[in-house]
XYZ file of C-alpha atoms in Angstrom:
641
model
C 88.508 52.191 93.379
C 86.890 55.591 94.531
C 83.412 54.209 94.291
C 84.454 51.309 96.724
C 85.901 53.935 99.042
C 82.626 56.152 99.083
C 80.517 53.076 99.411
C 82.586 51.840 102.399
C 82.460 55.253 104.054
C 78.748 56.344 103.523
C 76.867 53.011 103.772
C 76.863 53.178 107.489
C 75.568 56.809 107.369
C 72.734 55.703 105.020
C 71.838 53.075 107.426
C 71.777 55.470 110.265
C 69.483 57.927 108.406
C 67.272 55.056 107.255
C 66.763 54.006 111.037
C 66.228 57.559 112.066
C 63.087 57.897 109.949
C 61.459 55.351 112.352
C 63.275 56.564 115.447
C 60.149 57.740 117.189
C 57.860 54.892 116.060
C 57.292 51.419 117.578
C 59.806 48.625 116.772
C 60.119 47.812 113.153
C 62.552 45.024 112.163
C 63.511 46.653 108.973
C 65.026 49.474 111.021
C 67.698 46.930 112.221
C 67.763 44.766 109.091
C 68.673 47.561 106.546
C 71.468 49.262 108.646
C 72.960 45.702 109.218
C 72.906 45.027 105.538
C 74.479 48.266 104.703
C 77.149 47.648 107.224
C 77.779 44.294 105.315
C 78.147 46.308 102.016
C 80.685 48.496 103.644
C 82.603 45.373 104.823
C 82.592 43.942 101.265
C 83.625 47.431 99.971
C 86.501 47.507 102.483
C 87.555 43.942 101.623
C 87.721 45.047 97.874
C 89.915 47.929 98.837
C 92.161 45.649 101.016
C 92.597 43.305 97.974
C 93.475 46.221 95.760
C 96.281 47.377 98.221
C 97.712 43.859 98.502
C 97.785 43.170 94.875
C 98.997 46.674 93.696
C 100.428 48.398 96.791
C 98.577 51.645 95.492
C 96.933 53.981 97.955
C 93.519 55.221 97.099
C 93.183 58.933 97.758
C 90.229 61.086 96.988
C 89.343 64.698 97.586
C 85.632 64.843 97.715
C 85.278 68.671 98.103
C 86.826 71.788 99.662
C 85.648 72.182 103.206
C 87.491 75.369 104.316
C 89.700 77.773 102.255
C 90.845 81.157 103.812
C 94.175 82.727 102.963
C 96.833 79.944 103.352
C 94.501 77.708 105.093
C 93.035 74.805 102.876
C 91.222 71.901 104.456
C 89.371 69.563 102.094
C 86.999 66.774 102.820
C 89.710 64.147 101.732
C 90.011 60.473 102.380
C 92.786 58.022 102.093
C 92.735 54.206 102.123
C 96.337 53.108 102.740
C 97.846 50.236 104.527
C 97.005 51.656 108.004
C 93.366 52.893 107.322
C 92.457 49.711 105.481
C 93.483 47.698 108.464
C 91.232 49.793 110.622
C 88.383 49.682 108.054
C 88.474 45.988 108.058
C 88.242 45.682 111.760
C 85.607 48.414 112.150
C 83.237 47.099 109.447
C 83.631 43.358 110.322
C 83.115 43.894 113.856
C 80.340 46.340 113.351
C 78.451 43.973 111.182
C 78.591 41.161 113.678
C 77.312 43.590 116.357
C 74.627 44.637 114.236
C 73.281 41.130 113.554
C 73.825 40.410 117.239
C 71.898 43.555 118.205
C 68.804 42.442 116.296
C 68.290 39.805 118.649
C 69.654 41.415 121.891
C 67.579 44.484 121.436
C 64.534 42.473 120.229
C 62.188 43.532 122.997
C 63.552 47.212 123.567
C 60.855 49.902 122.909
C 63.593 52.001 121.371
C 64.667 49.358 118.809
C 64.754 51.829 116.008
C 66.540 54.645 117.841
C 69.297 52.268 118.793
C 70.115 51.324 115.340
C 70.211 55.037 114.218
C 72.805 55.701 116.862
C 74.829 52.447 116.233
C 75.236 53.065 112.649
C 76.162 56.693 113.233
C 78.842 55.497 115.532
C 80.439 53.226 112.863
C 80.152 56.116 110.182
C 81.990 58.494 112.645
C 84.696 55.972 113.171
C 85.133 55.431 109.507
C 85.418 59.279 109.009
C 88.145 59.233 111.786
C 90.355 56.434 110.314
C 90.022 57.417 106.583
C 90.415 61.074 106.617
C 93.742 62.366 105.038
C 94.102 65.186 107.396
C 93.909 66.169 111.055
C 90.940 68.250 110.716
C 88.859 65.395 109.175
C 90.229 62.997 111.825
C 88.917 65.403 114.498
C 85.389 65.598 112.882
C 85.191 61.784 113.256
C 86.776 62.140 116.792
C 84.053 64.305 118.044
C 81.334 62.227 116.194
C 82.564 59.089 117.976
C 82.387 61.108 121.334
C 78.657 62.316 120.573
C 77.561 58.905 119.331
C 78.948 57.164 122.417
C 77.256 59.574 124.750
C 73.944 58.673 122.900
C 74.646 54.861 123.169
C 76.275 54.763 126.757
C 73.176 56.869 127.987
C 70.645 54.987 125.657
C 68.518 53.962 128.541
C 68.134 57.683 129.713
C 65.536 57.039 132.217
C 68.256 55.359 134.363
C 70.166 57.853 136.343
C 73.347 55.633 136.276
C 73.068 55.564 132.464
C 72.927 59.304 132.131
C 75.561 59.825 134.695
C 77.939 57.391 132.842
C 77.245 59.035 129.474
C 77.857 62.374 130.784
C 80.998 61.256 132.498
C 82.475 59.751 129.185
C 81.487 62.836 127.319
C 82.807 65.354 129.659
C 86.192 63.481 130.386
C 86.731 63.154 126.458
C 85.961 66.854 126.033
C 88.788 67.664 128.480
C 91.239 65.416 126.680
C 90.096 66.779 123.203
C 91.025 70.427 124.354
C 94.634 69.000 124.428
C 94.280 67.457 121.153
C 92.970 70.669 119.593
C 96.034 72.496 121.123
C 98.189 69.814 119.257
C 96.448 70.349 116.085
C 96.821 74.141 116.184
C 100.556 73.646 116.917
C 100.845 71.421 113.835
C 99.229 73.956 111.654
C 100.915 77.027 113.038
C 104.417 75.397 112.485
C 103.842 73.508 109.255
C 101.151 75.580 107.604
C 99.010 72.479 106.873
C 96.915 69.691 108.323
C 97.279 67.226 105.586
C 99.233 64.237 106.826
C 101.811 63.722 104.156
C 102.704 67.505 104.037
C 102.720 68.050 107.745
C 104.853 64.980 108.524
C 107.266 65.999 105.717
C 107.784 69.252 107.493
C 108.373 67.905 110.827
C 112.153 67.325 110.721
C 112.839 71.035 110.194
C 111.195 71.915 113.555
C 112.972 72.082 116.813
C 112.738 69.441 119.463
C 110.863 71.444 121.887
C 108.086 72.221 119.558
C 107.823 68.617 118.407
C 107.699 67.515 121.917
C 104.622 69.748 122.692
C 102.864 68.601 119.547
C 103.357 65.095 120.644
C 102.345 65.710 124.361
C 99.078 67.390 123.299
C 98.072 64.929 120.675
C 98.670 62.088 123.190
C 96.436 64.025 125.818
C 93.711 63.492 123.277
C 94.645 59.892 122.999
C 94.471 59.406 126.573
C 90.900 60.509 126.907
C 89.593 58.390 123.987
C 91.546 55.294 125.030
C 90.882 55.754 128.651
C 94.452 56.018 129.919
C 95.094 56.953 133.499
C 94.267 59.363 134.969
C 91.218 59.738 132.374
C 90.264 56.078 132.647
C 87.290 56.017 135.114
C 84.573 56.443 132.368
C 85.410 53.256 130.581
C 84.078 50.807 133.235
C 81.145 53.078 134.024
C 80.299 53.077 130.275
C 79.045 49.448 130.760
C 75.693 51.075 131.699
C 74.883 51.115 128.032
C 73.593 48.201 125.972
C 76.055 45.193 125.692
C 76.283 45.604 121.869
C 77.557 49.172 122.479
C 80.168 47.855 124.924
C 81.340 45.345 122.217
C 81.693 48.066 119.698
C 83.294 50.589 121.948
C 85.850 48.209 123.336
C 86.670 46.348 120.050
C 86.341 48.472 117.046
C 85.492 52.113 117.669
C 86.100 54.530 120.507
C 88.921 53.360 122.595
C 90.916 52.206 119.554
C 90.916 55.713 118.162
C 93.678 56.868 120.674
C 95.992 54.022 119.532
C 95.278 54.828 116.015
C 96.150 58.394 116.575
C 99.669 57.605 117.927
C 100.199 54.941 115.127
C 99.087 57.447 112.360
C 101.387 60.171 113.856
C 104.332 57.839 114.045
C 106.527 60.197 111.969
C 106.189 62.627 114.775
C 106.741 60.177 117.631
C 109.831 58.809 115.856
C 111.378 62.187 116.404
C 110.574 62.494 120.126
C 111.627 59.115 121.662
C 111.446 60.695 125.106
C 107.701 61.194 124.679
C 107.405 57.618 123.223
C 109.177 56.094 126.365
C 106.638 58.144 128.347
C 103.719 56.605 126.368
C 105.113 53.123 126.796
C 105.800 53.480 130.487
C 102.271 54.740 131.088
C 100.843 52.050 128.919
C 102.718 49.361 131.050
C 101.430 50.941 134.317
C 97.763 50.893 132.856
C 98.075 47.320 131.902
C 98.800 46.280 135.385
C 96.797 48.859 136.996
C 93.585 47.739 135.221
C 94.286 44.003 135.557
C 94.665 44.491 139.320
C 91.205 45.793 139.561
C 89.797 43.098 137.444
C 91.058 40.473 139.853
C 88.371 41.145 142.340
C 85.613 42.794 140.532
C 81.952 41.364 140.879
C 80.576 42.884 137.668
C 80.898 40.646 134.528
C 81.002 43.461 132.039
C 83.379 45.614 134.045
C 85.714 42.818 134.485
C 85.783 42.520 130.649
C 86.030 46.372 130.409
C 89.179 46.364 132.716
C 90.705 43.732 130.477
C 90.177 46.147 127.536
C 91.915 48.861 129.431
C 94.771 46.590 130.339
C 95.201 45.539 126.683
C 95.106 49.224 125.527
C 98.130 49.567 127.911
C 99.836 46.876 125.860
C 99.129 48.696 122.661
C 100.439 52.127 123.904
C 103.532 50.281 125.310
C 104.244 48.886 121.744
C 103.510 52.109 120.134
C 105.527 54.078 122.497
C 108.571 51.810 121.968
C 108.258 52.439 118.131
C 106.704 48.997 117.495
C 103.806 50.577 115.661
C 102.932 47.730 113.416
C 102.871 45.421 116.436
C 100.524 47.724 118.343
C 98.133 47.840 115.213
C 98.517 43.987 114.911
C 97.431 43.504 118.557
C 94.564 46.117 118.116
C 93.276 44.008 115.139
C 93.537 40.628 117.201
C 92.193 42.083 120.235
C 89.092 43.280 118.418
C 88.010 39.896 117.522
C 88.183 38.106 120.869
C 87.074 41.187 122.971
C 84.027 41.644 120.816
C 83.341 37.873 121.252
C 83.620 38.218 124.873
C 81.328 40.953 125.221
C 78.675 39.435 123.110
C 78.922 36.147 125.066
C 78.547 38.308 128.183
C 75.351 39.776 126.518
C 73.987 36.226 126.221
C 74.708 35.587 129.853
C 72.998 38.737 130.861
C 69.724 37.764 128.889
C 69.841 34.403 130.321
C 70.310 35.658 133.807
C 67.608 38.299 133.872
C 70.319 41.065 133.416
C 72.313 39.665 136.430
C 76.001 40.864 136.217
C 77.512 39.278 139.451
C 79.215 35.952 138.295
C 79.092 34.727 141.879
C 75.398 34.480 141.373
C 75.757 32.293 138.358
C 77.649 28.985 138.070
C 77.027 25.735 136.028
C 75.746 27.639 132.870
C 77.657 25.543 130.493
C 74.957 22.975 130.751
C 72.331 25.257 129.350
C 74.425 27.618 127.319
C 77.040 25.476 125.668
C 77.433 27.562 122.606
C 78.321 30.817 124.590
C 80.471 28.665 126.977
C 82.523 27.555 124.085
C 82.858 31.021 122.558
C 83.632 32.803 125.714
C 86.182 30.162 126.715
C 88.053 30.351 123.305
C 87.950 34.164 123.536
C 89.445 34.012 127.125
C 92.199 31.556 125.915
C 92.996 34.144 123.174
C 93.025 37.043 125.749
C 95.352 35.142 127.995
C 97.743 34.615 125.029
C 97.715 30.910 124.810
C 99.234 29.324 121.705
C 98.176 29.068 119.017
C 95.223 31.592 119.210
C 95.490 35.074 117.920
C 96.353 36.816 121.454
C 99.597 34.686 121.631
C 101.054 36.194 118.498
C 100.321 39.796 119.072
C 101.031 39.801 122.774
C 104.262 37.798 122.461
C 105.479 40.409 119.909
C 104.874 43.254 122.278
C 106.886 41.466 125.049
C 109.659 40.897 122.585
C 109.767 44.391 121.473
C 110.223 45.584 125.091
C 112.894 42.953 125.730
C 114.924 43.447 122.421
C 114.817 47.355 123.266
C 116.199 46.631 126.694
C 113.364 48.081 128.502
C 113.414 45.257 131.102
C 110.986 46.978 133.531
C 108.393 47.283 130.966
C 108.910 43.869 130.014
C 108.551 42.535 133.574
C 105.474 44.547 134.187
C 103.806 43.255 130.922
C 104.852 39.716 131.713
C 103.422 39.776 135.147
C 100.240 41.348 133.725
C 99.925 38.520 131.373
C 99.690 36.226 134.182
C 97.033 38.391 135.868
C 95.138 38.545 132.630
C 95.024 34.697 132.493
C 93.734 34.507 135.947
C 90.904 37.031 136.091
C 89.777 35.834 132.531
C 89.369 32.346 133.688
C 88.032 33.424 137.081
C 85.142 34.767 135.258
C 84.659 31.762 133.165
C 84.877 29.462 136.138
C 82.362 31.478 138.117
C 79.834 31.735 135.298
C 80.045 28.218 133.635
C 81.402 25.848 136.188
C 80.610 24.740 139.595
C 77.162 24.364 141.101
C 74.162 26.234 139.712
C 74.017 29.154 142.132
C 71.431 31.071 140.219
C 68.691 28.627 141.257
C 68.505 30.210 144.802
C 67.568 33.517 142.923
C 64.723 31.804 140.921
C 66.479 32.434 137.587
C 65.830 30.057 134.659
C 68.562 30.608 132.038
C 68.393 29.947 128.419
C 70.624 30.059 125.397
C 70.594 33.024 123.047
C 68.920 32.938 119.610
C 70.661 30.652 117.109
C 71.224 33.462 114.652
C 72.966 35.495 117.258
C 75.424 32.584 117.906
C 75.892 32.052 114.140
C 76.476 35.816 113.836
C 79.304 35.739 116.394
C 80.948 32.616 114.720
C 83.244 34.780 112.325
C 84.769 36.446 115.570
C 85.216 32.881 117.005
C 87.117 31.815 113.843
C 89.208 34.990 113.761
C 89.955 34.830 117.481
C 91.655 31.305 116.701
C 93.329 32.003 113.418
C 94.074 35.840 113.203
C 97.619 35.145 114.287
C 98.334 33.275 111.151
C 97.928 36.529 109.252
C 101.006 38.021 110.782
C 103.374 37.802 107.810
C 101.111 38.969 105.168
C 99.946 41.827 107.583
C 103.682 42.730 108.303
C 104.398 42.860 104.519
C 101.554 44.998 103.764
C 101.574 47.561 106.701
C 105.438 48.144 106.859
C 105.063 49.972 103.507
C 103.988 52.822 105.699
C 105.198 51.942 109.274
C 108.776 51.244 110.391
C 109.656 47.627 109.328
C 111.351 46.823 112.553
C 111.498 43.041 113.355
C 111.810 41.997 116.992
C 113.692 38.789 117.414
C 115.481 37.736 120.521
C 119.084 36.970 119.220
C 119.592 34.032 121.501
C 117.383 31.024 120.367
C 117.615 29.615 123.749
C 116.540 32.876 125.491
C 113.607 33.252 122.956
C 112.263 29.589 123.785
C 112.786 30.333 127.420
C 110.796 33.427 127.195
C 107.954 31.853 125.154
C 107.651 28.658 127.250
C 107.845 30.846 130.424
C 105.045 32.922 129.253
C 102.901 29.897 128.415
C 103.711 28.320 131.840
C 102.719 31.541 133.713
C 99.369 31.851 131.772
C 98.678 28.140 132.278
C 99.401 28.179 135.837
C 97.289 31.194 136.241
C 94.364 29.450 134.415
C 94.772 26.455 136.621
C 94.874 28.386 139.715
C 91.709 30.220 138.781
C 89.787 27.115 138.127
C 90.875 25.406 141.250
C 89.810 28.382 143.310
C 86.666 29.235 141.490
C 85.222 26.263 139.669
C 84.169 24.412 142.842
C 80.716 23.534 144.104
C 81.072 25.312 147.470
C 81.470 28.900 146.117
C 79.416 31.350 148.003
C 78.040 34.596 147.149
C 80.260 37.278 148.942
C 78.519 39.392 151.316
C 81.517 41.586 152.607
C 82.080 39.482 155.744
C 84.838 37.198 154.670
C 88.417 37.633 155.781
C 89.585 38.401 152.299
C 86.992 41.063 151.810
C 88.093 42.799 154.924
C 91.733 43.208 154.003
C 93.292 46.429 152.877
C 94.269 45.235 149.410
C 90.877 43.791 148.633
C 89.025 47.039 149.583
C 91.817 49.108 147.530
C 91.135 47.034 144.340
C 87.357 46.719 144.640
C 87.178 50.592 145.230
C 89.270 51.204 142.245
C 92.180 52.497 144.480
C 89.709 55.065 145.616
C 90.296 57.182 142.532
C 86.592 57.774 141.661
C 86.212 58.815 145.441
C 89.226 61.213 145.178
C 87.573 62.698 141.995
C 84.301 63.054 143.802
C 85.746 64.579 146.831
C 88.483 66.863 145.300
C 87.108 67.733 142.045
C 83.354 67.181 141.665
C 82.316 68.409 145.136
C 84.424 71.612 145.294
C 83.303 72.329 141.637
C 79.781 71.922 142.603
C 80.202 74.106 145.701
C 81.949 76.834 143.647
C 79.191 76.726 141.007
C 76.584 77.011 143.733
C 78.355 79.989 145.194
C 78.654 81.701 141.724
C 74.957 81.043 141.174
C 73.715 82.257 144.481
C 76.027 85.124 145.053
C 77.106 86.348 141.632
C 74.401 85.008 139.117
C 71.459 85.815 141.292
C 72.477 88.869 143.515
C 74.654 90.647 141.002
C 73.918 89.670 137.427
C 70.212 88.717 137.688
C 69.624 91.676 140.165
C 71.302 94.128 137.605
C 69.394 92.923 134.688
C 66.042 92.594 136.626
C 66.624 96.000 138.208
C 66.971 97.661 134.779
C 64.043 95.793 133.430
C 61.954 96.698 136.703
C 62.977 100.398 136.249
C 61.550 100.481 132.665
C 58.509 98.651 133.571
C 57.867 101.062 136.473
C 58.540 104.048 134.345
C 56.017 102.529 131.719
C 53.518 102.145 134.522
C 54.118 105.734 135.785
C 53.636 107.125 132.197
C 50.926 105.004 130.747
C 48.277 107.649 131.498
C 49.761 109.532 128.799
C 48.252 107.073 126.439
C 44.757 106.984 127.824
C 43.013 107.728 124.651
C 41.310 110.951 126.116
C 41.626 113.762 123.566
C 41.828 116.557 126.199
C 44.620 114.743 127.987
C 46.543 114.082 124.858
C 46.229 117.724 123.819
C 47.572 118.800 127.217
C 50.562 116.542 126.962
C 51.239 117.618 123.274
C 51.303 121.365 124.565
C 53.505 120.472 127.514
C 55.983 118.771 125.210
C 55.859 121.667 122.738
C 56.584 124.140 125.622
C 59.712 121.899 126.641
C 60.869 121.866 123.003
C 60.591 125.534 122.405
C 62.396 126.357 125.834
C 65.299 124.018 124.819
C 65.452 125.746 121.444
C 65.546 129.121 123.030
C 68.259 128.092 125.494
C 70.515 126.528 122.837
C 70.005 129.578 120.565
C 70.971 131.932 123.401
C 74.016 129.884 124.252
C 75.164 129.745 120.570
C 74.839 133.647 120.288
C 76.312 134.564 123.669
C 79.061 132.100 124.372
C 81.056 134.532 126.702
C 78.025 135.185 128.815
C 77.511 131.359 129.145
C 81.041 130.889 130.244
C 80.889 133.735 132.687
C 77.671 132.138 134.163
C 79.193 128.729 134.386
C 82.383 130.113 136.242
C 79.921 131.825 138.653
C 78.387 128.570 139.434
C 81.954 126.998 140.023
C 81.792 124.869 136.766
C 85.054 124.976 134.935
């Protein structure tokens, strides 16, 4: 099985290196096809490894080489394919293969086509390093690789100031969080003497609660950055400046899922510190409703979907914080399929609408984009948690976990958020595909995407429908490593009341969204309506003014302080000192350059003068050595002690 592990891991790297060979050259279709085929090879290898684990239950563990060995420190390049990592591998490779196929059509006319696939495959490789490593150091390598590749992909169109700003924002905000994660990793090593998962987790029960708490807190800070949890969330919506295939990959299979994976992987630690787990669950519930509220009024198609990702990440963290790790991983898997489908469908709409993102300027697109309409509608039904699609099974389990554990506030928040999710999801569908064709007044002539792009998206459509049926086989497999807690409401009547109530809430929200936004008299908002003048609308459309607060309270003071240090300290003190010393040497050289005039008589004069000085010094030192008492008397007479 080792060969399949290495094939799954290194195929994306090979594809990235291949595309890099042509990065500076004009578009070559082969630079997209070869990385895509290699991603398919990685997916097939991951499938073989999944079949092996399902049939034998045996973990595949390899140690490729020693990376670092000094004293008691030993860190190998080791990789493990177990029940957790193989789930992530399947999600990452499947979604990434679909995204690569889609991107061949989406980036067809981009002048940097080759460079895009070099970055995209490297992104997948970094994520596989992250999920397949058998130690925290290897995980951190993949963690930083994902951060670097996301910077390159979010800012792919670097000539746009908004893209470079978004890339830098994501990179810097994640570096802040990663410092916390590094502290957590250092704490693990200093207290357990190892960074290997199995050995470190085995040593945790012997540690005191305070140490474990700090470990959990600092690791979670890293997870907050990668998975964009409040208050490190602002980069996620801004990251929509990158190409849409990048958005699909970031939100469905790579970067933002890394934080959830870290908490799930470190479940032996968080099981020992339930107080930290409760904080994670509470923060997750808050982020779920916080992000959903901003999606209610947003007028950027991709940002609405991005806020839905942020909200669903809140659900995942709520489940993980409550100890329902397998439920969190199940929702991560199910969410990946319909969220990638939503983003790729949004990419189709963008191409059809000349890169227009405001759904109020669309309408009636189901007539010309029937395939995209069906796919995005199915994905939205799954996102809303409607039976029998994938989102119903995973989201329902999270609600049950909160209810069974008697966290009724978390349950209520998540239930209300489910209603909001259904509303804003179908607000978007209604505005884009239903009602009158408002795009005509803007002179836009929409068209459907390439057929091969729609065919490439079809596996995601299928999985968004049927992934929930994998619940029991998945449960039996993954609970070999994760706590095998089943969440059942003891009263059958209460269970059915909860389930039917959730479905009625979602259905009512969908009907309300259609009634409000699928009409023919929808107008493009211009800021003058009564609703747009309300405090609540302004609060939501401005993201609770958090970006403004960051700008005024953090960015501007930092910029001012940097300018002061630059002008007053760097230029007037440091630069002045260094330049002063350099200028002194330069002026001294200018003053003495006549010594090297090349004139023989002048050179002889300087030689004689130098000889006189040296002889004089020799006489003085010789006299001082032979008459020390006389020298002391002379110095005392001069007042020198």
